[in-house]
Structure formats: structure tokens, C-alpha cells
Amino acid sequence: MSSGDELVKYITERVVTYIETPKEERHPKIKEPWSVKWFGMIPFSLYLWKERAREELDPSEDLTHKHHVTLRDGR
């Protein structure tokens, strides 16, 4: 019966620890997005890269010449 007593003791310790822990610690308010959790900062960096490329592309420019990018200093 020793294993039954150990199980009851373990469960009791877990329940007491859970009850004594403040709710804010048990349930953090901000959860990171699944893409960050699984892939780190790579999706975010790709998003920023895509947005920067989109900003540099002039909408009035002919879309067949996407590879031509004017530098910001006018060269």
C-alpha cells in the first residue's frame, strides 16, 4: 500500500502547489504566436523583408521590371 500512499501524497502536493500559485502565474496573459513558437523569428523576418520590398516597388512602375530597384540616395 506504500505506492498508494505515495500517489496520494504526490497528488496532494500538486493540488496544494496549484492552489497556492497566483492565477497570473498559472495562466500567462500573452501567448506567443504558434509561428514564433515553432519557427522562431524566421516568419517575422520574412514578413519584414516582404513588406520592405513591397514599399520599394513603385505601384506606377511597370511590373515587368521588378528587378530594377532605385537606391534611396537616387543612384
Coordinates of C-alpha atoms in Angstrom, one line a residue:
M1 CA 0.0 0.0 0.0
S2 CA 3.0 2.2 0.1
S3 CA 2.6 3.1 -3.6
G4 CA -1.0 4.2 -3.0
D5 CA 0.2 6.5 -0.1
E6 CA 2.9 7.9 -2.3
L7 CA 0.4 8.6 -5.1
V8 CA -2.0 10.4 -2.7
K9 CA 0.9 12.4 -1.3
Y10 CA 2.1 13.4 -4.8
I11 CA -1.4 14.4 -5.9
T12 CA -1.9 16.4 -2.7
E13 CA 1.4 18.3 -3.2
R14 CA 0.5 19.1 -6.8
V15 CA -3.0 20.4 -5.8
V16 CA -1.6 22.5 -3.0
T17 CA 1.0 24.0 -5.2
Y18 CA -1.6 24.7 -7.9
I19 CA -3.9 26.4 -5.4
E20 CA -1.1 28.5 -3.8
T21 CA 0.2 29.7 -7.1
P22 CA -1.5 33.0 -8.2
K23 CA -3.7 32.9 -11.2
E24 CA -1.5 35.3 -13.1
E25 CA 1.5 32.9 -12.8
R26 CA -0.6 29.9 -13.8
H27 CA -2.1 31.5 -16.9
P28 CA 0.2 34.0 -18.6
K29 CA -1.9 36.6 -20.4
I30 CA 0.3 36.9 -23.5
K31 CA 0.9 33.8 -25.5
E32 CA 3.4 33.8 -28.3
P33 CA 2.0 33.0 -31.8
W34 CA 2.4 29.5 -33.0
S35 CA 4.7 30.6 -35.8
V36 CA 7.1 32.0 -33.3
K37 CA 6.8 29.0 -31.1
W38 CA 7.6 26.6 -33.8
F39 CA 9.9 28.6 -36.1
G40 CA 11.4 31.4 -34.0
M41 CA 11.9 34.8 -35.6
I42 CA 12.2 33.5 -39.2
P43 CA 8.5 34.1 -40.2
F44 CA 8.7 37.7 -38.8
S45 CA 11.9 38.5 -40.6
L46 CA 10.4 37.2 -43.9
Y47 CA 7.3 39.3 -43.3
L48 CA 9.5 42.4 -42.7
W49 CA 11.6 41.6 -45.8
K50 CA 8.5 41.2 -47.9
E51 CA 7.0 44.5 -46.7
R52 CA 10.2 46.4 -47.3
A53 CA 10.4 45.0 -50.8
R54 CA 6.8 46.0 -51.4
E55 CA 7.4 49.6 -50.2
E56 CA 10.4 49.9 -52.5
L57 CA 8.4 48.8 -55.5
D58 CA 6.6 51.8 -57.0
P59 CA 3.0 50.9 -57.9
S60 CA 3.1 53.1 -61.0
E61 CA 6.2 51.3 -62.3
D62 CA 5.8 48.6 -65.0
L63 CA 5.6 45.3 -63.1
T64 CA 7.8 43.5 -65.7
H65 CA 10.8 45.4 -64.4
K66 CA 10.6 44.3 -60.8
H67 CA 14.3 43.6 -60.6
H68 CA 15.3 47.2 -61.0
V69 CA 15.4 48.9 -57.6
T70 CA 16.3 52.6 -57.2
L71 CA 18.5 53.2 -54.2
R72 CA 17.3 55.7 -51.6
D73 CA 20.0 58.2 -52.4
G74 CA 18.9 58.4 -56.0
R75 CA 21.5 56.4 -57.7

